mmCIF file of C-alpha atoms and ligand atoms in Angstrom:
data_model
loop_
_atom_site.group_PDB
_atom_site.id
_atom_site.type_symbol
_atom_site.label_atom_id
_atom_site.label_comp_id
_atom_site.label_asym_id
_atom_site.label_seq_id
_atom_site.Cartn_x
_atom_site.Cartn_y
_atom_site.Cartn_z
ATOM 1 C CA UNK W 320 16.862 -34.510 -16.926
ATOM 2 C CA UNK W 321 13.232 -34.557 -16.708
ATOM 3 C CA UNK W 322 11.367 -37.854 -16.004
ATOM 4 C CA UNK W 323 8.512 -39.590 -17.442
ATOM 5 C CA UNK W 324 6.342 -41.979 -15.182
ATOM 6 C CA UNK W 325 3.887 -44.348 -16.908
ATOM 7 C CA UNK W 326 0.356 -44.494 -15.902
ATOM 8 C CA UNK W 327 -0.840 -48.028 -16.482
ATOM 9 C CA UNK W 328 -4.777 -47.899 -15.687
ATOM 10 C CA UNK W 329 -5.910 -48.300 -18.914
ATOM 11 C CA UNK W 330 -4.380 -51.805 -19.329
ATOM 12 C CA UNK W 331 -6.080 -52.713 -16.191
ATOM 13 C CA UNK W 332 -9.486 -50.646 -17.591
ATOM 14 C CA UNK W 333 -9.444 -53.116 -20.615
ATOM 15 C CA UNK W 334 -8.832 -55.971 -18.528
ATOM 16 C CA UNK W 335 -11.880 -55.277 -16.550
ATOM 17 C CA UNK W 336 -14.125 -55.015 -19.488
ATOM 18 C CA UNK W 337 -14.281 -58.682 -19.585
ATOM 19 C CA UNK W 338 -13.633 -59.366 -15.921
ATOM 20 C CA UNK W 339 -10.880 -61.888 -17.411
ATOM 21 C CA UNK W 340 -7.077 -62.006 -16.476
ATOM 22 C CA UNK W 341 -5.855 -59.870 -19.550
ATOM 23 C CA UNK W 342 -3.974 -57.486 -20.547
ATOM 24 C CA UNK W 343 -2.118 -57.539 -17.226
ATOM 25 C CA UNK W 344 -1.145 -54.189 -16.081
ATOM 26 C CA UNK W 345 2.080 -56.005 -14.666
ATOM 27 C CA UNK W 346 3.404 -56.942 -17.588
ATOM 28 C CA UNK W 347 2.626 -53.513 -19.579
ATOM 29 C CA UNK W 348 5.123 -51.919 -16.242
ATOM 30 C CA UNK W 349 7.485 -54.306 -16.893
ATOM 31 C CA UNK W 350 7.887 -53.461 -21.479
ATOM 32 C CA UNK W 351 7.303 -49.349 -20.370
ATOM 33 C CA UNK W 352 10.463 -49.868 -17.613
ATOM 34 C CA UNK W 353 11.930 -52.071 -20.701
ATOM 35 C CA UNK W 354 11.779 -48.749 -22.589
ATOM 36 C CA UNK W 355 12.864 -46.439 -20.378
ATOM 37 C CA UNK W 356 9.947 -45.062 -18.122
ATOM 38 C CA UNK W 357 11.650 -43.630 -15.217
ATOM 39 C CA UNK W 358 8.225 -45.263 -12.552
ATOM 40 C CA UNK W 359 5.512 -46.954 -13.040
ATOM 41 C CA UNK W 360 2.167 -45.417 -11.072
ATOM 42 C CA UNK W 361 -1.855 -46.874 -10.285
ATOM 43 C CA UNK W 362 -4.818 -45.538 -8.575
ATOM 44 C CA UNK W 363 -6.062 -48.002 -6.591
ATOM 45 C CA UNK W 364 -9.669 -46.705 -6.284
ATOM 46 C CA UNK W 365 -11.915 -47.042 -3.882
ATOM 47 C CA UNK W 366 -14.608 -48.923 -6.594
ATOM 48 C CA UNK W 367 -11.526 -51.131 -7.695
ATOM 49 C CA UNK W 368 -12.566 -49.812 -11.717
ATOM 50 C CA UNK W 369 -9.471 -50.874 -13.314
ATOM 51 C CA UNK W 370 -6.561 -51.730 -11.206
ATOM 52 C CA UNK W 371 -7.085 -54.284 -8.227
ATOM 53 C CA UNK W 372 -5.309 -55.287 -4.893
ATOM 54 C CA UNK W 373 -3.210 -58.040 -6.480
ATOM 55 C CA UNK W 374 -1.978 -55.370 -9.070
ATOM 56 C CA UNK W 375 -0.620 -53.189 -6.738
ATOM 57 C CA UNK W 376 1.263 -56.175 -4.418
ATOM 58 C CA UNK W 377 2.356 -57.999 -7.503
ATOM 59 C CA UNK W 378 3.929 -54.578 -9.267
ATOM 60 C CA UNK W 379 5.536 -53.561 -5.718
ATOM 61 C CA UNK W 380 7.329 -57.110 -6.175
ATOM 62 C CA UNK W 381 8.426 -56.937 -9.493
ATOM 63 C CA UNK W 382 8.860 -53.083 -10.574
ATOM 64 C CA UNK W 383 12.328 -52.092 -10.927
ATOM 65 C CA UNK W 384 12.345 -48.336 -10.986
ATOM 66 C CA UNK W 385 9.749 -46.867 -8.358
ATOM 67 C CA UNK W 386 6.278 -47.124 -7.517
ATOM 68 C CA UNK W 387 3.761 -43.927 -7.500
ATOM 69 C CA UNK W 388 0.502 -45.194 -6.195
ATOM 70 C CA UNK W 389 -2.542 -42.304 -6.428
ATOM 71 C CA UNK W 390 -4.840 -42.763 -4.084
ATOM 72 C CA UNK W 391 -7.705 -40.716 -2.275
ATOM 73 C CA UNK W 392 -6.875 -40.114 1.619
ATOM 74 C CA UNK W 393 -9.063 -42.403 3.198
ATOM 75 C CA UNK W 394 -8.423 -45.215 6.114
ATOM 76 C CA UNK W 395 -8.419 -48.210 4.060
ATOM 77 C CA UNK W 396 -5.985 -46.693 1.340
ATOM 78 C CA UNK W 397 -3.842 -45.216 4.283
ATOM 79 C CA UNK W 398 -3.520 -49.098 5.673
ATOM 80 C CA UNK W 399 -3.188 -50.344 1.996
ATOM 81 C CA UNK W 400 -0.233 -47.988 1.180
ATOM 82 C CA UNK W 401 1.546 -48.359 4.725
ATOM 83 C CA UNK W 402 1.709 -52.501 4.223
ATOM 84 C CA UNK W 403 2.386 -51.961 -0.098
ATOM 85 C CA UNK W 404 5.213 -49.250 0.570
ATOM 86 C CA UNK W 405 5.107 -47.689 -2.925
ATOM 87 C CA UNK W 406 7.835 -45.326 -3.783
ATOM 88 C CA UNK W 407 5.440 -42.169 -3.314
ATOM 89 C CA UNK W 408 1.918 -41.657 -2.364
ATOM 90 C CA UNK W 409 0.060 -39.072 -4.384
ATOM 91 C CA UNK W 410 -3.067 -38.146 -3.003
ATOM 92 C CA UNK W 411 -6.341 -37.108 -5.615
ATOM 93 C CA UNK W 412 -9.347 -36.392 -5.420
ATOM 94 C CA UNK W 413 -11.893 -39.323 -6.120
ATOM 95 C CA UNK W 414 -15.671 -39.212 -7.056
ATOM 96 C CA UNK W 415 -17.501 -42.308 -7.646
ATOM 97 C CA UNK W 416 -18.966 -40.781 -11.003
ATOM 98 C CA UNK W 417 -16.222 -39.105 -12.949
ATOM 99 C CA UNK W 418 -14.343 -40.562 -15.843
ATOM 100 C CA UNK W 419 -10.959 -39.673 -14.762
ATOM 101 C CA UNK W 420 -9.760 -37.190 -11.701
ATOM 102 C CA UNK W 421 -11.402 -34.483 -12.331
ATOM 103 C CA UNK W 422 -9.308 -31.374 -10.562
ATOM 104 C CA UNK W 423 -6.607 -30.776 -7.473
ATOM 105 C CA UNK W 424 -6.901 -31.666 -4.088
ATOM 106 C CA UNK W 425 -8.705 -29.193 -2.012
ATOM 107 C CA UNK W 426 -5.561 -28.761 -0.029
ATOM 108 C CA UNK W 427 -6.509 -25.342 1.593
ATOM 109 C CA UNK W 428 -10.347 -26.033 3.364
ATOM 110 C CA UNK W 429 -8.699 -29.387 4.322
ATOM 111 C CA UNK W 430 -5.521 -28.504 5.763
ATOM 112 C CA UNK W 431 -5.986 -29.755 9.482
ATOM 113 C CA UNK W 432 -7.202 -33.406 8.074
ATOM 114 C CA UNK W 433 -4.641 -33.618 5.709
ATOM 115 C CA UNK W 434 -2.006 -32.494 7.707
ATOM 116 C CA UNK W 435 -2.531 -34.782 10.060
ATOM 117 C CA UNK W 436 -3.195 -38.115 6.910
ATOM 118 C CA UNK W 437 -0.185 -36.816 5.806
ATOM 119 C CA UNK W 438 2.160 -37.241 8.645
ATOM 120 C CA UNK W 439 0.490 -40.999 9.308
ATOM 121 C CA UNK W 440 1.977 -41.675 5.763
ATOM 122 C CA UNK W 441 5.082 -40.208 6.710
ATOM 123 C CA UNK W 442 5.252 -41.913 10.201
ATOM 124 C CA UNK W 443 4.641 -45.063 7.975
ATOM 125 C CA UNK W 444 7.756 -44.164 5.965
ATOM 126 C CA UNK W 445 6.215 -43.098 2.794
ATOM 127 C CA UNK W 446 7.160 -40.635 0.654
ATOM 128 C CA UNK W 447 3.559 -37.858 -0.047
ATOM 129 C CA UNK W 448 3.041 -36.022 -3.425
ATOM 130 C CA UNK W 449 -0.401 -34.114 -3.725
ATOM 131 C CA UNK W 450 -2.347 -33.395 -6.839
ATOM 132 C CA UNK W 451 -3.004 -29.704 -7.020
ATOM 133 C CA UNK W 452 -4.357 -26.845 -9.409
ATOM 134 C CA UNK W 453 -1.662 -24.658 -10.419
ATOM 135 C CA UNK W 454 -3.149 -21.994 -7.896
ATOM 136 C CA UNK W 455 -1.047 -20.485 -5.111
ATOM 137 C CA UNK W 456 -3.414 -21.196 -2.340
ATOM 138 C CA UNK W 457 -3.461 -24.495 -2.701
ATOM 139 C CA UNK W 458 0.825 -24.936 -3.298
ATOM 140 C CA UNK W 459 0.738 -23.068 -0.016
ATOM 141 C CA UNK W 460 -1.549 -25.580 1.547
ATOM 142 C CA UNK W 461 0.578 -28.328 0.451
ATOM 143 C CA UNK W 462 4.164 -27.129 1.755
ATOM 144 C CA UNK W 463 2.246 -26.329 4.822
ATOM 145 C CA UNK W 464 0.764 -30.038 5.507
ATOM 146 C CA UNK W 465 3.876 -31.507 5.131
ATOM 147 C CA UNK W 466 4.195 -32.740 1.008
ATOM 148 C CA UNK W 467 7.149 -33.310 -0.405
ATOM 149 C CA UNK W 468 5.838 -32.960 -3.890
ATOM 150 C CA UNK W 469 3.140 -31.166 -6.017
ATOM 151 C CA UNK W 470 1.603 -32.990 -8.584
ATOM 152 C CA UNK W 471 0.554 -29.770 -11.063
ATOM 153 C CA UNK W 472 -3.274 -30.484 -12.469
ATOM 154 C CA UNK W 473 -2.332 -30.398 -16.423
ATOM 155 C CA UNK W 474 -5.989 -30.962 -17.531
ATOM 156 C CA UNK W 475 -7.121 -27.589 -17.567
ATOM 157 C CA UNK W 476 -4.467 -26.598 -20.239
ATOM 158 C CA UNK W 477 -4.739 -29.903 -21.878
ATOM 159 C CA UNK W 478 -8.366 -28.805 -22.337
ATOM 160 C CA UNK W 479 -7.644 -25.366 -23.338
ATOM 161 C CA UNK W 480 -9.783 -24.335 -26.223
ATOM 162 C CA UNK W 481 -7.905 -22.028 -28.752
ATOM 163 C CA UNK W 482 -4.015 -21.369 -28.985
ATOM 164 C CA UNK W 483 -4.039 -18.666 -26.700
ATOM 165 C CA UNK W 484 -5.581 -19.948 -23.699
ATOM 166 C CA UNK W 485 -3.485 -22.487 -23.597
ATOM 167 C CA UNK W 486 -0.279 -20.097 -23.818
ATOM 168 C CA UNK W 487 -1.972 -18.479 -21.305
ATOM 169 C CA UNK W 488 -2.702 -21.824 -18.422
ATOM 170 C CA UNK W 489 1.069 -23.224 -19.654
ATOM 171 C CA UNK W 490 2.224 -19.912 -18.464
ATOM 172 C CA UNK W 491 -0.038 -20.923 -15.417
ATOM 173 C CA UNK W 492 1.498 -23.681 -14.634
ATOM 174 C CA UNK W 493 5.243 -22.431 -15.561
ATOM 175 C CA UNK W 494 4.740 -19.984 -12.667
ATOM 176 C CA UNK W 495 2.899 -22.018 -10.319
ATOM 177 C CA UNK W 496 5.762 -24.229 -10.690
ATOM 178 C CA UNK W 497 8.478 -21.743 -9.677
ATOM 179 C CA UNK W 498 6.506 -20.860 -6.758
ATOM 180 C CA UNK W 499 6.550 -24.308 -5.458
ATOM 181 C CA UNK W 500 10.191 -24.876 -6.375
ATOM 182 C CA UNK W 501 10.854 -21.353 -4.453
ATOM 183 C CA UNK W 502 8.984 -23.235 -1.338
ATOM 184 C CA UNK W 503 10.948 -26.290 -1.388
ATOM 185 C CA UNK W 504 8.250 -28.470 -2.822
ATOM 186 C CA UNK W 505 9.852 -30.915 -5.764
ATOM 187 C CA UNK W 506 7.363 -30.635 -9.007
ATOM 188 C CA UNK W 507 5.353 -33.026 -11.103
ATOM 189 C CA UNK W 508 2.897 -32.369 -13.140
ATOM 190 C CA UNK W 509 -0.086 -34.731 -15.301
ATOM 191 C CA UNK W 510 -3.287 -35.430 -16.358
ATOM 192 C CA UNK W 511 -4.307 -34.992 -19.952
ATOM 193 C CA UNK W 512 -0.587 -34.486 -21.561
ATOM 194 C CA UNK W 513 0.046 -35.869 -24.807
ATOM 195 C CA UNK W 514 2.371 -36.387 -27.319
ATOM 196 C CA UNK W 515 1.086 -32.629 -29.192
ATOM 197 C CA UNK W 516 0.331 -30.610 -26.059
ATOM 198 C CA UNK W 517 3.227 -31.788 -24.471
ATOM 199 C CA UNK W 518 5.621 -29.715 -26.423
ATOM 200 C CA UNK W 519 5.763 -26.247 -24.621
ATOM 201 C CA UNK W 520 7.191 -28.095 -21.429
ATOM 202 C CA UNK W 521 10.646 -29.817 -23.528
ATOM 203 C CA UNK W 522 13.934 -28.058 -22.005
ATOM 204 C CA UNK W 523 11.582 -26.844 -18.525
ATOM 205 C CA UNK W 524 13.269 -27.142 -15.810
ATOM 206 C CA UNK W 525 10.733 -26.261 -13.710
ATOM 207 C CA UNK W 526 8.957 -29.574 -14.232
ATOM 208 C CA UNK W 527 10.898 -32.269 -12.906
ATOM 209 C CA UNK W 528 8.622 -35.704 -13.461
ATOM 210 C CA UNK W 529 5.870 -36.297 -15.938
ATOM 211 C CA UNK W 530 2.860 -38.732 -14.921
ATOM 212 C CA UNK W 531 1.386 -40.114 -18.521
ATOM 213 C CA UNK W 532 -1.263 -42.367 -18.805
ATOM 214 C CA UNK W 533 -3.974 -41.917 -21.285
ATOM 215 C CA UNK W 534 -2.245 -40.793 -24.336
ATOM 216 C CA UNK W 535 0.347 -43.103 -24.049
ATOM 217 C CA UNK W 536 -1.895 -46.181 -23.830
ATOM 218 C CA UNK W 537 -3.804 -44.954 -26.567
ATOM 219 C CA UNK W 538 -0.778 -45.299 -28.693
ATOM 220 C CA UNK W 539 0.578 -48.285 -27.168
ATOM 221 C CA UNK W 540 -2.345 -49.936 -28.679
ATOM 222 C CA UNK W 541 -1.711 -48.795 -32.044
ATOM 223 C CA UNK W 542 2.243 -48.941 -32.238
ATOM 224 C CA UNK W 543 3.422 -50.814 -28.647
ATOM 225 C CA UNK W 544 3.821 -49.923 -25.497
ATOM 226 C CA UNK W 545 7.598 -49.846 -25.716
ATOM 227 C CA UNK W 546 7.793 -47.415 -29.075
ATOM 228 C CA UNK W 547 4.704 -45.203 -27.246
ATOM 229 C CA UNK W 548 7.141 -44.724 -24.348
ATOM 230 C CA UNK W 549 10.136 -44.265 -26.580
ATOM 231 C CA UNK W 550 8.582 -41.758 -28.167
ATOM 232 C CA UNK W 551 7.143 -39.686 -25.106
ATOM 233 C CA UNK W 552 10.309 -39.346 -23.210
ATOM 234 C CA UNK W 553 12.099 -38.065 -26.646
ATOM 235 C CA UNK W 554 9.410 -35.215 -26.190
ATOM 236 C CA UNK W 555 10.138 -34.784 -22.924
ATOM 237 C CA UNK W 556 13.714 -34.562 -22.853
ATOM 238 C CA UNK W 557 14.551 -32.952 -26.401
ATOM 239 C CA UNK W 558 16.040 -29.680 -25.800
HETATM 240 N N1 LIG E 958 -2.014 -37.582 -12.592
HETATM 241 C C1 LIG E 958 -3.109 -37.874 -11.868
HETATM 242 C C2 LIG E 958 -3.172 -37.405 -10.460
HETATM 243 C C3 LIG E 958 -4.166 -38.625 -12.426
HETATM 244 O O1 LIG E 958 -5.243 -38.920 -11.682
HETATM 245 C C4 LIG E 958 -4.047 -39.075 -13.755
HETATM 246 C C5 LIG E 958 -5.144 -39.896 -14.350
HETATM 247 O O2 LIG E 958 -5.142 -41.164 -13.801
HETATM 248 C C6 LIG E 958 -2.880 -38.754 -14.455
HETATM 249 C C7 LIG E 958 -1.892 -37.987 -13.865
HETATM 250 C C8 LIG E 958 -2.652 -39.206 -15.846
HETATM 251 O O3 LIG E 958 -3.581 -38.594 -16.688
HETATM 252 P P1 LIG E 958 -3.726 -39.086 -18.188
HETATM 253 O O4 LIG E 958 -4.204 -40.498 -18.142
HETATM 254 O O5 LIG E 958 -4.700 -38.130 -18.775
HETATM 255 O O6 LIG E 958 -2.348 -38.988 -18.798
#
């Protein structure tokens, strides 16, 4: 059965407009666990934007499911997530500028650094996904640095701009998905899904965790973050 992980930035992102103590992105893990969310994930950033330290500690305390914390591969986060232990480490991309992650990992040019970040993590007992484009280069790259999991970049086909190109990337993805399956590699996939484009991927195998954040939030506000979470995984998992 497929999974759905819950994304809470955004609670964090509004808490942070007023540099206040609320929403708490704590309490928004604990009502999307209440309703089912199968983990709970953060990216701790390296400009601290939304969630903070004391997010991450406090949710590794109190989150009863498991703990996905994104994270770009640099020293501080690599001593951060070795003292936090989260659940899985998925490493992204970051740039100071962009709104949101912005593509994959550049896995392939990269592959003696992260190889060697990689095992550090592992050596520190942590579990590594890595967020990638659906490309086969880079799924190489990442079975060949030592991931356990891909993390399939959704955004492209969330951003698809008529019917048929997005056919066309979810077809993408489908296959880029078998490839890494066919390697070993266990698959995620994220970024931009939503409770219309997420359709095409009900019954997949293929895919066996979702990571939600945006779209889910933005209904959460609207309806509740347990009902926005209901209502996801019955996408996800209706045959
Ligand atoms: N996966 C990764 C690696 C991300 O960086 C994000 C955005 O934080 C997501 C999934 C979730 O994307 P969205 O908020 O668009 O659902």
């Amino acid at each position: 059965m497929p999974r759905l992980e819950v994304n809470v930035d955004h609670i964090a992102t509004l808490r942070q407009a007023r540099l206040i103590d609320e929403p708490d992105p704590v309490t928004a893990a604990a009502l999307a666990e209440l309703a089912g969310a199968d983990g709970i994930i953060v990216h701790l950033r390296e400009d601290r934007r939304h969630i903070q330290d004391r997010d991450l500690r406090l949710l590794r305390q109190t989150i009863k499911t498991r703990l996905n914390l994104e994270m770009a591969a640099t020293q501080e986060m690599l001593e951060i997530a070795i003292d936090v232990k989260p659940n899985l480490v998925t490493l992204v991309p970051e740039k100071r500028q962009e709104l949101t992650t912005e593509g994959g990992l550049e896995v392939a040019k990269n592959q003696d650094f992260l190889k060697d970040y990689v095992r550090q993590l592992k050596e520190g007992g942590l579990r590594v996904s890595l967020f990638v484009d659906p490309v086969t280069p880079q799924i190489e790259a990442a079975k060949e640095v030592g991931a356990e999991w891909v993390e399939l970049h959704t955004g492209t086909y969330a951003d698809a701009p008529s019917r048929a190109e997005a056919t066309r990337l979810f077809q993408e993805l489908l296959n880029a998905a078998r490839h890494a399956r066919s390697l070993g590699l266990k698959v995620k996939c994220g970024h931009g899904l939503n409770y219309r484009n997420i359709k095409p991927f009900r019954g997949r195998e293929e895919f066996a965790e979702y990571s939600i954040g945006h779209a889910i939030m933005a209904r959460a506000i609207l309806v509740g973050i347990e009902r926005a979470v209901r209502e996801m995984i019955e996408l996800i998992r209706e045959k």
